[in-house]
Every structure is written in structure tokens, then in C-alpha cells.
PDB file of C-alpha atoms in Angstrom:
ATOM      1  CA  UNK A   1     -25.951  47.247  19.821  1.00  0.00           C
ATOM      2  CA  UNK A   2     -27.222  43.850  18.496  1.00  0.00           C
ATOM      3  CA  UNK A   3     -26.805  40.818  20.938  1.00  0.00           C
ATOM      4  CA  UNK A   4     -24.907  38.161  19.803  1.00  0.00           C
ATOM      5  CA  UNK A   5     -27.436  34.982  18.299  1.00  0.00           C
ATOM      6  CA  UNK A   6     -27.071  32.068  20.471  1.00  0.00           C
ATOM      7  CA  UNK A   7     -26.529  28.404  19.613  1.00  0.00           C
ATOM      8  CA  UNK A   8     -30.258  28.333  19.689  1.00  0.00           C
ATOM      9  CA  UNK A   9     -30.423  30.494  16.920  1.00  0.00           C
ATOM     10  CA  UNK A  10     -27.266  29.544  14.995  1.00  0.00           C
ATOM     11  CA  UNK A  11     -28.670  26.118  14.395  1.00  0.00           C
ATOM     12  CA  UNK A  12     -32.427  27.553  13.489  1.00  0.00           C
ATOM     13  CA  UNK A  13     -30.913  29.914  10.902  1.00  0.00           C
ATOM     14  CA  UNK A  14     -28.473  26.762   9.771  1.00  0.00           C
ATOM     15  CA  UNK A  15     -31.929  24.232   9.509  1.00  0.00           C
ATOM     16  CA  UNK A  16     -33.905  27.365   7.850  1.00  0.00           C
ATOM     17  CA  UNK A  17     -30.945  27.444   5.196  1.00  0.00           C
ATOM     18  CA  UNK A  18     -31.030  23.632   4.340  1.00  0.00           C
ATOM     19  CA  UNK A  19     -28.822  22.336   6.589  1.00  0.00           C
ATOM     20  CA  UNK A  20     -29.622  19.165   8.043  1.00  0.00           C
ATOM     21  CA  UNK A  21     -29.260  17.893  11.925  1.00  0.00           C
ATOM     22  CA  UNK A  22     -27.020  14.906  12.252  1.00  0.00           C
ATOM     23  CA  UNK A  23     -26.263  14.652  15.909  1.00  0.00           C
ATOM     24  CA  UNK A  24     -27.057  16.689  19.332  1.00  0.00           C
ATOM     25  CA  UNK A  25     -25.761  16.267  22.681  1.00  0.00           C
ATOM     26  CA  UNK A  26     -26.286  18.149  26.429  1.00  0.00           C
ATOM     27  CA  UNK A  27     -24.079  21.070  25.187  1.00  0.00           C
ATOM     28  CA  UNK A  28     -23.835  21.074  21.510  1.00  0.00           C
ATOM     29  CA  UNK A  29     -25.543  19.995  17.781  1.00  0.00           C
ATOM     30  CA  UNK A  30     -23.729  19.002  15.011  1.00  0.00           C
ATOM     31  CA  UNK A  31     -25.478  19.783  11.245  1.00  0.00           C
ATOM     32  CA  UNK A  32     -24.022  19.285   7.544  1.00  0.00           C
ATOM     33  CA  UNK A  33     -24.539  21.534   4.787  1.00  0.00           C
ATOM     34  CA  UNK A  34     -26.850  20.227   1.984  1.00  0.00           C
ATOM     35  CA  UNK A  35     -23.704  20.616  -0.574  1.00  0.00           C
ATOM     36  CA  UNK A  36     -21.663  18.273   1.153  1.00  0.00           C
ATOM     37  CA  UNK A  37     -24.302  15.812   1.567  1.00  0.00           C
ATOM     38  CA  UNK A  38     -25.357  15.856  -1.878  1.00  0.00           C
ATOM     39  CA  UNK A  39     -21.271  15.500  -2.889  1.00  0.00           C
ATOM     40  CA  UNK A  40     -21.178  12.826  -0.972  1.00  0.00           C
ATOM     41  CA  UNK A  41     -24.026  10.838  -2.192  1.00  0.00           C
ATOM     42  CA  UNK A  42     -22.168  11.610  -6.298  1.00  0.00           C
ATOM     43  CA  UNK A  43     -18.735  10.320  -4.521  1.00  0.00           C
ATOM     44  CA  UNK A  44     -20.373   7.051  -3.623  1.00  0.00           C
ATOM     45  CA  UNK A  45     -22.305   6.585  -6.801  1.00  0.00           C
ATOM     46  CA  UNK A  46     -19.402   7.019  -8.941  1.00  0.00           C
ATOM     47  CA  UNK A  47     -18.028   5.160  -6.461  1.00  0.00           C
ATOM     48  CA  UNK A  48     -20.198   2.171  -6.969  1.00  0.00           C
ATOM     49  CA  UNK A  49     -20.111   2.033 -10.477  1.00  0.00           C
ATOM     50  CA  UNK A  50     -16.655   2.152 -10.720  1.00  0.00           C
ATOM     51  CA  UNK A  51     -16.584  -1.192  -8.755  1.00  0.00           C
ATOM     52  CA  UNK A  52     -19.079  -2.558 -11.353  1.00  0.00           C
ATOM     53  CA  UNK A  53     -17.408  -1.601 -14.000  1.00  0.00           C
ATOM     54  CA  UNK A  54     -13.556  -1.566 -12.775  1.00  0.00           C
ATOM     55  CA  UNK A  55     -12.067  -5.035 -12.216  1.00  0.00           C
ATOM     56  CA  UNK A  56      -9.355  -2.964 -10.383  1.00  0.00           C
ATOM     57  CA  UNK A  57     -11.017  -0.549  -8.451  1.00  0.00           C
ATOM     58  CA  UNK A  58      -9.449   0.501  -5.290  1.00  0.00           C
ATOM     59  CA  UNK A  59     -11.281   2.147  -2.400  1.00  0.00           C
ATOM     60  CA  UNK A  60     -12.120   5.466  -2.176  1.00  0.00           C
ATOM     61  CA  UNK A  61      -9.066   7.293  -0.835  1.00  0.00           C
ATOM     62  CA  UNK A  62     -10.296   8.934   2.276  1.00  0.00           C
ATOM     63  CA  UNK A  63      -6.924  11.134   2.476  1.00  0.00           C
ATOM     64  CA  UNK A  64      -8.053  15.069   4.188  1.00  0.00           C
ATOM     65  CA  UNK A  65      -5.682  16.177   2.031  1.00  0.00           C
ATOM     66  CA  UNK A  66      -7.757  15.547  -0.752  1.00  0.00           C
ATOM     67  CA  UNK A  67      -9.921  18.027   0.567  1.00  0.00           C
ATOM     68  CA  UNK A  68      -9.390  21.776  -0.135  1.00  0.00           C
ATOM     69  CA  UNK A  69     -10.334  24.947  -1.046  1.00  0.00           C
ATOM     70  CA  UNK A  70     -10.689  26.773  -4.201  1.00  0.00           C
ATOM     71  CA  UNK A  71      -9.181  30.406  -4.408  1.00  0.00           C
ATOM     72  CA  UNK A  72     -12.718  31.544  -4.242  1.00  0.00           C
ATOM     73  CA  UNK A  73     -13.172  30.122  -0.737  1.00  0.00           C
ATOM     74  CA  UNK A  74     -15.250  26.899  -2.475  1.00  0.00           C
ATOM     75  CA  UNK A  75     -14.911  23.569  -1.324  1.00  0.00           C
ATOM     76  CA  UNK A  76     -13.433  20.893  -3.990  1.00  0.00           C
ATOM     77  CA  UNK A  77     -12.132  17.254  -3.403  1.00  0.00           C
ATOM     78  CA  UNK A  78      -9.699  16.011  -5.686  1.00  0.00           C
ATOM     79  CA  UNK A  79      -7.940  12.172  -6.552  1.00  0.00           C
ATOM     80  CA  UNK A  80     -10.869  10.111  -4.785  1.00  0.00           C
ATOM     81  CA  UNK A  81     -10.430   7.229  -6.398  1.00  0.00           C
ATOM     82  CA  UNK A  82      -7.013   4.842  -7.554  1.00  0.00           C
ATOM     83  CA  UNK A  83      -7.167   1.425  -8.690  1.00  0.00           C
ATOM     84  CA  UNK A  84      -5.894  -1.300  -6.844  1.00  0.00           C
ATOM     85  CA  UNK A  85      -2.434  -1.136  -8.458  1.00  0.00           C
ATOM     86  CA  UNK A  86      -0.890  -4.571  -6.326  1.00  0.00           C
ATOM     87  CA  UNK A  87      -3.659  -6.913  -8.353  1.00  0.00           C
ATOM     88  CA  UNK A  88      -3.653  -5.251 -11.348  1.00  0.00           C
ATOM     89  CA  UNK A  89      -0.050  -5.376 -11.742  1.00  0.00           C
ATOM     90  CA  UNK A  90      -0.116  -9.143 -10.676  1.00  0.00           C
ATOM     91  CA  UNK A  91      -2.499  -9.851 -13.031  1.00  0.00           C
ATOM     92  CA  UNK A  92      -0.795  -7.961 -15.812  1.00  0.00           C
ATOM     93  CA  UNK A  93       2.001 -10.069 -14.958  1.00  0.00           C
ATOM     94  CA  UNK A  94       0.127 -13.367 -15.452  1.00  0.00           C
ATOM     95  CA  UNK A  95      -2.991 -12.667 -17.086  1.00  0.00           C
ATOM     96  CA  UNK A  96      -1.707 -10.337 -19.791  1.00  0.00           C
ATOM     97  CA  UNK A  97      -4.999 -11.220 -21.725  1.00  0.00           C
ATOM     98  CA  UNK A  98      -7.280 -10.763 -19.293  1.00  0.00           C
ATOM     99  CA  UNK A  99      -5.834  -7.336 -18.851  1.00  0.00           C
ATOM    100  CA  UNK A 100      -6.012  -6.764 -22.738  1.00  0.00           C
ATOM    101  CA  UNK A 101      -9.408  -7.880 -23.011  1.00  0.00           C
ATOM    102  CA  UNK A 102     -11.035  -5.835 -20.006  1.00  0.00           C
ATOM    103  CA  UNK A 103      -8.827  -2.383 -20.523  1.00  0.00           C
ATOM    104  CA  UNK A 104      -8.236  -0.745 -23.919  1.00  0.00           C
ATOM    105  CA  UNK A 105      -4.799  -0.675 -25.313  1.00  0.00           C
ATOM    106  CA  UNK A 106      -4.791   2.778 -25.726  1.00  0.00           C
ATOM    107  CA  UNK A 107      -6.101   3.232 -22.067  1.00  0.00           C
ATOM    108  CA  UNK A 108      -3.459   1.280 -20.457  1.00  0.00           C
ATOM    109  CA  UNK A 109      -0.529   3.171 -22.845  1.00  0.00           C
ATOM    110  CA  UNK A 110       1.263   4.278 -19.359  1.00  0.00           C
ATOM    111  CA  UNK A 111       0.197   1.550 -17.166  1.00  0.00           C
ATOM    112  CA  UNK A 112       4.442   0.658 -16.623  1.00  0.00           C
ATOM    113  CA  UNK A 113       5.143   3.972 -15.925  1.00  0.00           C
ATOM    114  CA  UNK A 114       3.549   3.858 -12.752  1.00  0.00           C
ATOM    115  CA  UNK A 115       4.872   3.392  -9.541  1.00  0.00           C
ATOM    116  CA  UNK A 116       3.444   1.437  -6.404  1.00  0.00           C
ATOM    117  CA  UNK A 117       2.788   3.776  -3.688  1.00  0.00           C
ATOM    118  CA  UNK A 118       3.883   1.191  -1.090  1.00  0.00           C
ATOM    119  CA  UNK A 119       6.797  -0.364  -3.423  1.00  0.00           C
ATOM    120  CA  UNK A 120       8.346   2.788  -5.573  1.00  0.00           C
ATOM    121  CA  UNK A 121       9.841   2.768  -9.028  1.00  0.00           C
ATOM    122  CA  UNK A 122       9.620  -1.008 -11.029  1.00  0.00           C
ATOM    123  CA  UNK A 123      12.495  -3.143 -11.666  1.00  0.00           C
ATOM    124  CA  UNK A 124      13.112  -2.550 -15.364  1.00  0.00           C
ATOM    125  CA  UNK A 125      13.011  -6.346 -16.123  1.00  0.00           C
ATOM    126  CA  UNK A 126       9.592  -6.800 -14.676  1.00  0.00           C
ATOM    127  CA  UNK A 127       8.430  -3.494 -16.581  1.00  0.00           C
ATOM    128  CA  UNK A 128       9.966  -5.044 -19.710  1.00  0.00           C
ATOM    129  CA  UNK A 129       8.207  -8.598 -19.002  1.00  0.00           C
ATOM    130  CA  UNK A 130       5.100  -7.012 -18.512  1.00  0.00           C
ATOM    131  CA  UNK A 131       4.876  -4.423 -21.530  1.00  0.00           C
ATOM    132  CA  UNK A 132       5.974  -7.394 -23.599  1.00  0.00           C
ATOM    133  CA  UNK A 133       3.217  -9.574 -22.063  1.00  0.00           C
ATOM    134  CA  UNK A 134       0.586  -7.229 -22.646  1.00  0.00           C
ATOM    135  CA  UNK A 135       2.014  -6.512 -26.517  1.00  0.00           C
ATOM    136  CA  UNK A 136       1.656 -10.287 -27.039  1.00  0.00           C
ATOM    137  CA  UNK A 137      -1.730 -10.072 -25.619  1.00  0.00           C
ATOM    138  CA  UNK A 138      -2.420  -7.368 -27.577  1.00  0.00           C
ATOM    139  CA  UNK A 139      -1.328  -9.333 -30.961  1.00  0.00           C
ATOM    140  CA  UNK A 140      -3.667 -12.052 -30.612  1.00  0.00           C
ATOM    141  CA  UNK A 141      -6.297  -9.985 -29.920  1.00  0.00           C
ATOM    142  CA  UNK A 142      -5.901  -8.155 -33.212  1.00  0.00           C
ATOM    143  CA  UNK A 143      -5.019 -11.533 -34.923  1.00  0.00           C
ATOM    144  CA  UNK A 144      -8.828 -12.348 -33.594  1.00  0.00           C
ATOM    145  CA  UNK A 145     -10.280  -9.140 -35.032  1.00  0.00           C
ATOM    146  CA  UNK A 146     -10.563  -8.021 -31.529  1.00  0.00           C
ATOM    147  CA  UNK A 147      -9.493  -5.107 -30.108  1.00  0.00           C
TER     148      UNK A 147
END
């Protein structure tokens, strides 16, 4: 009968493997795999261009729900990232052309469909004032030649 590998041996096996050692104590270690570090390190690169790139990038969304596995027994991660739906709303609302000029008409085609998380559903008047803000917005910009 083989004995059963000890802690000792666990975490050799687990370093031999790729793991990495990320914290030890009097009666245990704590390792990650190499998969989840390297996921991590694309999470926050997208991450950090997003917030370059995004006037209305949110944080990431650190929900453990977002967290799961595949049928295969794989981990995935899904819906990291939102934007920041309060300011970009606000600013839709009175900066319609700042809105047109930094997101794509096309790209922003269901932007009033979507409710706050914290708030629910729009009031159909400030829906209407804001589609109608951004279609004016929208008209000038072609008016410039600018799209």
C-alpha cells in the first residue's frame, strides 16, 4: 500500500509543476497555479488600457460569481469589466457632444436601453432627452464631415 504524500511533498510536486509559493505559515503554505497568475496579469492589462482608452471605464468587477467553471472542469471568468454607467449617463445628459465625439454612433446604438444597476429602468423622458441630445450631437458632427 502506498503512504499517503505529505504537505511536504504536495507543495514540492505543486513548485516542480510551475506553481509558485505566495505565502507560508507554522502549519500551512499557500501557492497559485501559473494559469491563474498569468490570467491575472491579461485581466489587468486589458484592464489598464481600457482606462486609457475608455473615458468611462469602471473598475474591474471583482464579483466571485464571475468566476466559474467550464463543463470540462476549466476555469473561465466572465463580465470583468462595465463602464461607469452614473458619469456616462450624466455626461450624455449634458455633454451630448462630448459623448458623440469620443464613442461611435453605431457603438452607442443601445446606450438608453440600459439600466443602472443601482437605479433600475430610465424614466422615459430622460431616455427621450438623452437619445435626442445625442441625435443632435450626432447632426453636427456629420454637418462637420465628422463622424
Amino acid at each position: 500500500m502506498t503512504r499517503p504524500a505529505d504537505h511536504r511533498e504536495v507543495e514540492q510536486a505543486l513548485l516542480r509543476d510551475g506553481w509558485s509559493r505566495c505565502g507560508a505559515g507554522d502549519w500551512a503554505i499557500a501557492v497559485h497555479a501559473p494559469h491563474v497568475a498569468r490570467l491575472a496579469g491579461i485581466i489587468r492589462e486589458v484592464h489598464e488600457r481600457a482606462r486609457r482608452e475608455l473615458p468611462w471605464c469602471g473598475p474591474l468587477d471583482h464579483n466571485p460569481a464571475n468566476v466559474m467553471r467550464a463543463a470540462d472542469g476549466r476555469l473561465v471568468v466572465t463580465d470583468l469589466f462595465y463602464a461607469d454607467g452614473p458619469n456616462l449617463y450624466s455626461t450624455a445628459a449634458t455633454d451630448p457632444d462630448r459623448v458623440a465625439e469620443l464613442i461611435p454612433e453605431d457603438e452607442r446604438r443601445f446606450l438608453t436601453g440600459i439600466p443602472l444597476a443601482a437605479s433600475g429602468p430610465w424614466d422615459p423622458a430622460d431616455r427621450e432627452r438623452v437619445r435626442a441630445g445625442l441625435a443632435a450631437a450626432d447632426a453636427r458632427r456629420r454637418g462637420e464631415g465628422r463622424r
